[in-house]
Coordinates of C-alpha atoms and ligand atoms in Angstrom, one line a residue:
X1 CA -3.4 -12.6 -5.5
X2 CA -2.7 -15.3 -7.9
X3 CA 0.4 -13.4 -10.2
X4 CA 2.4 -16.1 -7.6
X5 CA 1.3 -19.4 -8.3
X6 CA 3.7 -21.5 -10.1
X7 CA 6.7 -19.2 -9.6
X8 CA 10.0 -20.5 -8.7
X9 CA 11.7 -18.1 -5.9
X10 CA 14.7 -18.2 -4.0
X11 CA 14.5 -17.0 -0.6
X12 CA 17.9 -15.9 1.0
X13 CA 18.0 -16.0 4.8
X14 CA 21.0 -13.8 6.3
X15 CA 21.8 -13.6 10.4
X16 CA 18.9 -10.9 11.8
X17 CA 16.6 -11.3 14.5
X18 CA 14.2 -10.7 11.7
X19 CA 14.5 -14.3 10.3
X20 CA 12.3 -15.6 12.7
X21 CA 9.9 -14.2 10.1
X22 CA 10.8 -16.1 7.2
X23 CA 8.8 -19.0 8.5
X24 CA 5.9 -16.9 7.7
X25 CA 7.3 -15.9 4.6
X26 CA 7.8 -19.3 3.4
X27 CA 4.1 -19.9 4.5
X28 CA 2.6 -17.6 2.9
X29 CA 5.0 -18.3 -0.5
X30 CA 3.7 -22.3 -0.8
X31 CA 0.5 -20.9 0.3
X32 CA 0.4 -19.1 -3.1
X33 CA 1.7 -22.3 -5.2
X34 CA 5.7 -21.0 -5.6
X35 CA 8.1 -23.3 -5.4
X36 CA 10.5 -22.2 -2.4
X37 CA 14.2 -22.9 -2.5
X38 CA 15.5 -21.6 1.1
X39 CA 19.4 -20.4 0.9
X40 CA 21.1 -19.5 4.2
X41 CA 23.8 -17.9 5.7
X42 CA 26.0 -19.8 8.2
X43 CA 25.3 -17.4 11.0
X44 CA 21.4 -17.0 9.7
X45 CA 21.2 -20.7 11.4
X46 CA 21.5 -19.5 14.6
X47 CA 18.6 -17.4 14.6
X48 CA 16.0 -20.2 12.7
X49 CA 17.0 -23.7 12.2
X50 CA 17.6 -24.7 8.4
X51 CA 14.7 -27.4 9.3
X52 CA 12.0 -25.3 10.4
X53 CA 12.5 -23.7 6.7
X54 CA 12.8 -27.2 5.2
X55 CA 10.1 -28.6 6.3
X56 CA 8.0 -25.3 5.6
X57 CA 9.4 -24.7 2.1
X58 CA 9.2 -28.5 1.5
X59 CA 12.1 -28.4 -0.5
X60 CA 16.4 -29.0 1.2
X61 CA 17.6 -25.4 2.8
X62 CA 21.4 -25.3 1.1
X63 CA 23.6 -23.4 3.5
X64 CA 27.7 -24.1 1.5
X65 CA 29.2 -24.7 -1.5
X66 CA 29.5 -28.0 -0.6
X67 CA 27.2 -31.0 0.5
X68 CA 27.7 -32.3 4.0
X69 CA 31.7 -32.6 3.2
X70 CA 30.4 -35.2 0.4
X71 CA 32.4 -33.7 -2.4
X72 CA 29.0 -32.7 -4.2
X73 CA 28.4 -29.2 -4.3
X74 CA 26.0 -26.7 -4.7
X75 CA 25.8 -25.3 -8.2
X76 CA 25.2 -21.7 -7.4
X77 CA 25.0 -20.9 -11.2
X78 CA 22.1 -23.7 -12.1
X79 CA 20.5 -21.8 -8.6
X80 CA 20.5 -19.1 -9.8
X81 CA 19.5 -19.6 -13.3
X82 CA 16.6 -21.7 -11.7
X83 CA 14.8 -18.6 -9.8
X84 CA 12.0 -16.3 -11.5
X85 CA 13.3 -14.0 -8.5
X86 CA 15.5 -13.6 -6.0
X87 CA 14.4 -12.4 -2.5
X88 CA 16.8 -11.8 0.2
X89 CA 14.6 -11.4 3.4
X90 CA 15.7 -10.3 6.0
X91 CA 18.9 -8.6 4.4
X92 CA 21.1 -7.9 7.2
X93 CA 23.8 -4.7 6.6
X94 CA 26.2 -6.6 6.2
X95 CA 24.7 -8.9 3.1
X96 CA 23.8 -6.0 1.5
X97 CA 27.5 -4.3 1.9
X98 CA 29.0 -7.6 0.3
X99 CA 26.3 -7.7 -2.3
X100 CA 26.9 -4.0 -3.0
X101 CA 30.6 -4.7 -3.5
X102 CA 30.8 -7.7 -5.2
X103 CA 31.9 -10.2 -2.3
X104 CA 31.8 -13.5 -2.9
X105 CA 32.1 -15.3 0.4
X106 CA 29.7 -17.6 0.7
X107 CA 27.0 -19.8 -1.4
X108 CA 24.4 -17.1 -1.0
X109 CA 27.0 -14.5 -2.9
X110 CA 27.9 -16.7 -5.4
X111 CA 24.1 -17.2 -6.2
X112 CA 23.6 -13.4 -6.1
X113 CA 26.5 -12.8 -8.5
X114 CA 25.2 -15.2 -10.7
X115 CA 21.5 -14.1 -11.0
X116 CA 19.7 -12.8 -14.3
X117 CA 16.3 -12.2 -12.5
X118 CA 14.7 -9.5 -10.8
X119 CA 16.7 -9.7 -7.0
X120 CA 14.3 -8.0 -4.2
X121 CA 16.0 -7.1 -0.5
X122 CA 13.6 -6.5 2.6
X123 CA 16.7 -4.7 4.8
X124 CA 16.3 -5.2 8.9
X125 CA 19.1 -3.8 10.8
X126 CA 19.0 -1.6 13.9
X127 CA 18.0 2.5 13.5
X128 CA 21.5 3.6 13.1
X129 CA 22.9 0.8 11.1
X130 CA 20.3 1.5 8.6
X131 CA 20.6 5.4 8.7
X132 CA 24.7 4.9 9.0
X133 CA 25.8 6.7 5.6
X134 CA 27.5 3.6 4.5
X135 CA 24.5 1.2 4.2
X136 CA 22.7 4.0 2.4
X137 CA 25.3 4.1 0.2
X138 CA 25.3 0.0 -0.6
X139 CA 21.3 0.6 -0.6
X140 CA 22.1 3.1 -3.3
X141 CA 24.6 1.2 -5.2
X142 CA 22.0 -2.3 -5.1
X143 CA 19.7 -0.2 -6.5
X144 CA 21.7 1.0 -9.5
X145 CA 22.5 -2.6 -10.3
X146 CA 19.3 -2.9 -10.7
X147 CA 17.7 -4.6 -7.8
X148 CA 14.7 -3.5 -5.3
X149 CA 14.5 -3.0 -2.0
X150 CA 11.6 -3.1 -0.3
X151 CA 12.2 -0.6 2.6
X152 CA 12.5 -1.0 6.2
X153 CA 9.3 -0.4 8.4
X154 CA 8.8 2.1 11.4
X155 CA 8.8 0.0 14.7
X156 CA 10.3 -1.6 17.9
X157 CA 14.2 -3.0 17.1
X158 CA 15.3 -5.9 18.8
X159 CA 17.7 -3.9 20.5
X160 CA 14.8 -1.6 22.1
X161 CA 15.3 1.5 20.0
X162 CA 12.2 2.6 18.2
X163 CA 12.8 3.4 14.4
X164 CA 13.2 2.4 11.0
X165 CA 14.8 -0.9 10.6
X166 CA 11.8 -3.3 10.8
X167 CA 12.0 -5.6 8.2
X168 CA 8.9 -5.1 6.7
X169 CA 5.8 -7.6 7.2
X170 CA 6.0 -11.0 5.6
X171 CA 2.6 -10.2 4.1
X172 CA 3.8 -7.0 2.5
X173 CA 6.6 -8.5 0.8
X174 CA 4.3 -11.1 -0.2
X175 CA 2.1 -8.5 -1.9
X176 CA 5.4 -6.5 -3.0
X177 CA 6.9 -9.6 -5.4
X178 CA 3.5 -10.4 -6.7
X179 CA 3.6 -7.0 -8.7
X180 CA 6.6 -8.5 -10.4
X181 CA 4.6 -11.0 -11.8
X182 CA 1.8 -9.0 -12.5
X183 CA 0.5 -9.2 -16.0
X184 CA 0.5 -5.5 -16.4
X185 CA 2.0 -2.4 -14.7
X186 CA 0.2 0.3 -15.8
X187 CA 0.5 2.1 -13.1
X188 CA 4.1 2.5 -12.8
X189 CA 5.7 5.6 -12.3
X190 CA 2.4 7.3 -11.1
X191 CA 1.9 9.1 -7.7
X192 CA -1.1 8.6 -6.6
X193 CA -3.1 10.9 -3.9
X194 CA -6.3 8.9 -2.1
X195 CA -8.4 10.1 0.4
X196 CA -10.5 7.6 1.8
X197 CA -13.1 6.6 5.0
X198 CA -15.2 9.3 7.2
X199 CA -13.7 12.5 8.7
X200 CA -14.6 13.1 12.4
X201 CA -15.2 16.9 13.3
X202 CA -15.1 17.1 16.8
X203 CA -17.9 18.6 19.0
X204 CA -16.2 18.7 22.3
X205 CA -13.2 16.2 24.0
X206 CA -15.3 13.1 23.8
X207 CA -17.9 13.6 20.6
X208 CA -17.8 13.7 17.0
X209 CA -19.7 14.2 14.1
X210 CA -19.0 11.9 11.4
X211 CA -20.9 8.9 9.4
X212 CA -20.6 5.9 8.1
X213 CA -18.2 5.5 5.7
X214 CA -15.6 2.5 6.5
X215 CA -12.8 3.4 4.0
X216 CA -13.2 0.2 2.1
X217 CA -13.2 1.7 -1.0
X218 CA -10.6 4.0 -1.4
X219 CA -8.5 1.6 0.3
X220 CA -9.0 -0.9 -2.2
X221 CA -8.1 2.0 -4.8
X222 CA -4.4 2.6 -2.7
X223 CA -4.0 -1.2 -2.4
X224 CA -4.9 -1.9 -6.4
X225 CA -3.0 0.7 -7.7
X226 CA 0.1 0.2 -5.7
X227 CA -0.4 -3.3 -7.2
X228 CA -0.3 -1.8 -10.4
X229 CA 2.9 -0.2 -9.7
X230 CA 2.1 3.4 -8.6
X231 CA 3.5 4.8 -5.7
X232 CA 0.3 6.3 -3.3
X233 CA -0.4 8.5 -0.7
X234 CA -3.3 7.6 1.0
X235 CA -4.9 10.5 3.3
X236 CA -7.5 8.9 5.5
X237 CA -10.2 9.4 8.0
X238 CA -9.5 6.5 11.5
X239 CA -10.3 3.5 9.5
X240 CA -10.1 0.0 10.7
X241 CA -8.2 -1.3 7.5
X242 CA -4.5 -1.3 7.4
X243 CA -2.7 -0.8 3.9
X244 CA -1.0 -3.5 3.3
X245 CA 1.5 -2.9 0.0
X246 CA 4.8 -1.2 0.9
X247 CA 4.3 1.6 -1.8
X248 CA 1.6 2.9 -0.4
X249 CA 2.4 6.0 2.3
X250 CA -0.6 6.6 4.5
X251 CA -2.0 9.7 6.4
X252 CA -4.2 10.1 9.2
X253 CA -6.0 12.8 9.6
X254 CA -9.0 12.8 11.7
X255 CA -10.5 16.4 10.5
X256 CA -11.9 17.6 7.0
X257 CA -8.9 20.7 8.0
X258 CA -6.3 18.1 8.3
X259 CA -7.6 16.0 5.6
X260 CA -7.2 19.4 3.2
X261 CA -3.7 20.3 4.7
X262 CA -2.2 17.0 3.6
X263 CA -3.8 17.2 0.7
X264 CA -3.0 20.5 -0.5
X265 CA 1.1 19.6 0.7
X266 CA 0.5 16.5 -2.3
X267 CA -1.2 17.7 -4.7
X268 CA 1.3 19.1 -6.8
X269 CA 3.4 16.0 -7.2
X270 CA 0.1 13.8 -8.0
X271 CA -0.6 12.5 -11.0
X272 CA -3.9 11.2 -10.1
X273 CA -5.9 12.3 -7.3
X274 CA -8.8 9.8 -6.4
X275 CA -11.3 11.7 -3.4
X276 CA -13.2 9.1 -2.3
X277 CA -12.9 10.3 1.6
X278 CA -16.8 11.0 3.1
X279 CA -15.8 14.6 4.5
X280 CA -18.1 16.2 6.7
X281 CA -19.8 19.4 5.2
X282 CA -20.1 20.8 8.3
X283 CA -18.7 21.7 11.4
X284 CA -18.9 22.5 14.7
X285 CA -18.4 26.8 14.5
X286 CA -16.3 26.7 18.0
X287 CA -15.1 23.3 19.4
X288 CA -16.4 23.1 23.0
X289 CA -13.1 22.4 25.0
X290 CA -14.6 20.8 28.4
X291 CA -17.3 18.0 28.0
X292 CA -20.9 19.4 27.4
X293 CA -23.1 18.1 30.6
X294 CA -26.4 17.0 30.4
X295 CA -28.3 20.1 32.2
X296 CA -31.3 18.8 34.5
X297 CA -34.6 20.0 32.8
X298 CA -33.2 20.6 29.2
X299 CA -34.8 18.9 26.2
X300 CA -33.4 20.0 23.4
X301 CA -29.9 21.2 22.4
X302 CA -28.9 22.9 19.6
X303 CA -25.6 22.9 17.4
X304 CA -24.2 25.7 15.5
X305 CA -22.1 24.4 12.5
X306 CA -20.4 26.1 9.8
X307 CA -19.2 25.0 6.1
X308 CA -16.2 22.9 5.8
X309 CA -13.6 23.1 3.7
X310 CA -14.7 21.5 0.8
X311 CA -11.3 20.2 -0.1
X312 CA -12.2 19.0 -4.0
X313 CA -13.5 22.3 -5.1
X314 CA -10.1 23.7 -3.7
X315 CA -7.9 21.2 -5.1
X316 CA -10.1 21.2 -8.6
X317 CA -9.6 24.7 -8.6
X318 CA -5.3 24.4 -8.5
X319 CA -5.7 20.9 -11.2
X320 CA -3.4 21.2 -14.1
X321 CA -4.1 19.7 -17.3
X322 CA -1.9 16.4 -16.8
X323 CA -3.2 15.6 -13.7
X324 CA -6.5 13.0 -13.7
X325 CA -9.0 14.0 -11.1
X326 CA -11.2 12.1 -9.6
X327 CA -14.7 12.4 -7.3
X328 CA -17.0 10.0 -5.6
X329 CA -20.6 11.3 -5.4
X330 CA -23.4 9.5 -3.2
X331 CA -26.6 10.5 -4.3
X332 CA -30.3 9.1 -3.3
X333 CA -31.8 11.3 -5.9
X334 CA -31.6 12.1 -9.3
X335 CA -28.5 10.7 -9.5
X336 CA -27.0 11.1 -12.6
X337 CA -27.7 14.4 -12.6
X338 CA -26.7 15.6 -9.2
X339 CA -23.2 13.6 -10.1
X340 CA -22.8 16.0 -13.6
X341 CA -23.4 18.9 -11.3
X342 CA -20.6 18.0 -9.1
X343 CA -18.2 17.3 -12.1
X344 CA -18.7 20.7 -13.4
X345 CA -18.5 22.4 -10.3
X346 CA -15.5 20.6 -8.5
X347 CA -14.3 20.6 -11.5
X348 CA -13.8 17.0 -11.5
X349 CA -12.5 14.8 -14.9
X350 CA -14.3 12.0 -14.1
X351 CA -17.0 11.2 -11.3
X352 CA -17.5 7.9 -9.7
X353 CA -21.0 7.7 -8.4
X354 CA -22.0 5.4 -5.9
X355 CA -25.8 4.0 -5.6
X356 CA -27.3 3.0 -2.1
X357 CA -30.7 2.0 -4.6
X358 CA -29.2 -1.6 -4.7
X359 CA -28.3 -4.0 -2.4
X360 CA -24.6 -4.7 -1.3
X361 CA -24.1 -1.4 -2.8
X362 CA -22.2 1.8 -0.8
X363 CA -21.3 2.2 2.9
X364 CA -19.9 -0.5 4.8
X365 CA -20.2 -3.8 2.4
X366 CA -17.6 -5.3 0.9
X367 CA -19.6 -4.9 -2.9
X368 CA -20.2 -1.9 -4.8
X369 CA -21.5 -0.6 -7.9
X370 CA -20.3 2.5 -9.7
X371 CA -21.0 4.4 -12.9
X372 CA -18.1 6.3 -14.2
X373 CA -18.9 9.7 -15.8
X374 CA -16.3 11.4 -17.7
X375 CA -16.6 15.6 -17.9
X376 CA -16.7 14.6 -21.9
X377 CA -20.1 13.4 -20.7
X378 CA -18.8 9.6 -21.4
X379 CA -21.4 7.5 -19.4
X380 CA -19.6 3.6 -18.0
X381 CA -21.6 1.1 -16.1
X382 CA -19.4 -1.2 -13.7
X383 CA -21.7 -3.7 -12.4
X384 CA -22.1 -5.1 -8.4
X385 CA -18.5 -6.4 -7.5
X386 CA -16.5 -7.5 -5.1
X387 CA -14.7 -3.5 -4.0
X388 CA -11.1 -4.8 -5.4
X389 CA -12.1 -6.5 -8.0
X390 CA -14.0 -2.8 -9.0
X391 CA -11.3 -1.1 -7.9
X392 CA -8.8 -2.8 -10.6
X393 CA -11.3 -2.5 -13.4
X394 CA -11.8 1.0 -13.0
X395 CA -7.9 1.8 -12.5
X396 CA -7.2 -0.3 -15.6
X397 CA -10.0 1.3 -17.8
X398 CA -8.6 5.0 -16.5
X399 CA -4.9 4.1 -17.0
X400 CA -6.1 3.7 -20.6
X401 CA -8.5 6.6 -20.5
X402 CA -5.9 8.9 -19.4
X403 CA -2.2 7.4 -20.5
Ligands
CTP501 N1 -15.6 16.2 -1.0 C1 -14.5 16.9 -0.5 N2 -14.6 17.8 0.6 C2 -15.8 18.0 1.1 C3 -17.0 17.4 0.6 C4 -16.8 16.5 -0.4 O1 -13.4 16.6 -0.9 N3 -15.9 18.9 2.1 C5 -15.4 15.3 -2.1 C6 -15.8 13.9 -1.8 O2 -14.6 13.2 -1.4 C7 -16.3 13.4 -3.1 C8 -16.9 14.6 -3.7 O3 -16.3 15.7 -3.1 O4 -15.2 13.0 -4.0 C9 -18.4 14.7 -3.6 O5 -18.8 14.4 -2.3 P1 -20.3 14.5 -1.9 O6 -20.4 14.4 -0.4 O7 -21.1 13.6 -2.7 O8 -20.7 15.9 -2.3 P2 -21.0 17.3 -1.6 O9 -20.3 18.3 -2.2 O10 -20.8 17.1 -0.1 O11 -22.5 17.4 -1.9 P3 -23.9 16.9 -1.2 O12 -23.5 16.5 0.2 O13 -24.7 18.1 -1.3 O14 -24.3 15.8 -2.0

């Protein structure tokens, strides 16, 4: 991430439990070269002390209009007017209710009022504050001014109710303001569908069948094109990756069936479907449903799997002409021609194929190499790369391919 560096943000502290986090936040903000200007609330000083954040942001935490009683005062227009962005983190309900009607109590107000650039509040608030009508309504109404919200997380509340209200993760609203800065946003607008990492069909309580994909790849597909301003739906096998960016929406579903069934429920609303999930092509015909012993005196065992679904011929089957839709193929042999059959018969626009000839390339590493192949027979070499840096070159050459 380097859209950051240089940047001049203000961050506005207001009185949640959530501020606590803001010391990360300001971390993680110098840690990317901005230059942090810390605003508080009165009350947003009980929770984190003004020189924690000073000392952090190395830069004076302004909290009133006026200096220590010194007569100077706080210019909240040249503030304002200073800031690329705005970013009001944690944003408590009742911040958001003044800033939704215009009140102008406070130094932090009078800076919002004044702003021209792009202003971006993280909400925290208890479950039923957040879901109470009227903060929906002052959500609504921030938004139709024209600012962004980056929504509450899913989580344990300080008040020991479990719901939406989490502020979300300093490192997600890290990677949410550094789209605003990103050069292009080519993506915006988009719903993307992903799937991504191994399925697991289950043989009985306690085994699976499955392989080794790691979900690396697709997931630096969901991260990079949230980046680039899409909103995605990732639908993934157990991974050990987390998305990180707030837009995307993630899935997970252990079984090629599940896999489909979430799938299928978002397909019509994609825009671009990227299949990069290794799905199991078979499974087991009946799940056993106690553990299999070992039986004293037998060598061998046999298995009796049946076809999966194979959820890209079913979804290429439904495609419509303005969706873009996108397969993975892994092939040890005859490559380029195994990956044309696939097009043609999952009816696929463009193929991604994946080589395990070279070294750092496929399963598990954090390189890859692909070759793009358009149904138009369009042949496109991207060479051995870091998997996000691959990931945003092939997004960027497709948003052009397919506008
Ligand atoms: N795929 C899928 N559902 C399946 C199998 C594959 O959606 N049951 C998708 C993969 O996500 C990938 C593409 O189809 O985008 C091709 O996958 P691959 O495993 O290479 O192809 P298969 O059809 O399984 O063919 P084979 O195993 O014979 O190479």
């Amino acid at each position: 991430m380097s859209n950051l560096s240089n940047k001049k943000i203000i961050l506005i502290v207001t009185a949640g439990i959530a501020a606590y986090k803001a010391a990360f936040l300001v971390r993680l903000l110098v840690k990317e070269r901005v230059n942090v200007k810390v605003l508080m609330t009165e009350n947003a000083t009980e929770f984190i002390t003004p020189l924690t954040l000073s000392t952090l942001s190395k830069n004076p935490v302004l909290i009133d209009f006026v200096k220590d009683k010194t007569g100077e005062w706080n210019n909240h227009v040249d503030l304002a007017l200073w800031a690329d962005l705005i970013l009001v983190a944690p944003a408590t309900a009742d911040t958001i209710a003044k800033s939704a009607n215009g009140i102008c109590d406070n130094l932090v107000q009078a800076v919002y009022l004044s702003a021209k650039c792009p202003v971006v509040f993280a909400p925290a608030m208890d479950l039923d504050m957040y879901h109470h009508q009227s903060t929906k309504n002052n959500i609504e109404s921030l938004k139709k001014y024209g600012n962004f919200i980056i929504p509450a997380g899913f989580g344990e509340l300080a008040s020991g109710l479990v719901g939406e209200g989490r502020m979300a993760e300093p490192e997600q609203i890290v990677a949410y303001i550094d789209d605003f800065f990103a050069e292009k946003q080519c993506l915006k607008g988009k719903t993307i569908l992903i799937t991504a990492g191994a399925t697991q069909e289950p043989i009985d309580p306690v085994r699976y069948i499955t392989n080794h994909s790691t979900g690396k790849m697709g997931y630096a597909f969901a991260e990079y094109a949230a980046h680039l301003g899409a909103d995605v739906i990732m639908v993934s096998g157990k991974v050990n990756i987390e998305a990180i960016h707030p837009n995307i929406l993630v899935y997970t579903t252990p079984t090629a069936q599940e896999m489909y069934e979430v799938c299928q429920a978002n397909f019509e609303k994609a825009d671009w479907i990227i299949l990069a999930a290794a799905v199991a092509d078979y499974k087991m015909k009946e799940v056993v449903n106690q553990k299999i012993k070992k039986k004293e005196g037998q060598t061998e065992m046999t298995l009796t799997l049946v076809e999966n679904i194979d959820i890209a011929a079913t979804l290429g089957k439904q495609k419509k002409d303005t969706q873009l839709f996108i397969g993975f193929a892994l092939e040890t042999n005859d490559e380029l021609a195994n990956a044309q059959k696939k097009i043609v018969k999952k009816k696929f626009d463009v193929i991604l194929l994946n080589s395990l000839k070279t070294e750092g390339a496929g399963f598990a590493t954090d390189t890859n190499e692909i070759t793009m192949i358009t149904s138009e027979g369009e042949i496109n070499y991207f060479p051995l790369q870091n998997k996000k840096e691959l990931a945003k070159n092939i997004l960027i050459y497709l948003s052009e391919y397919k506008k």
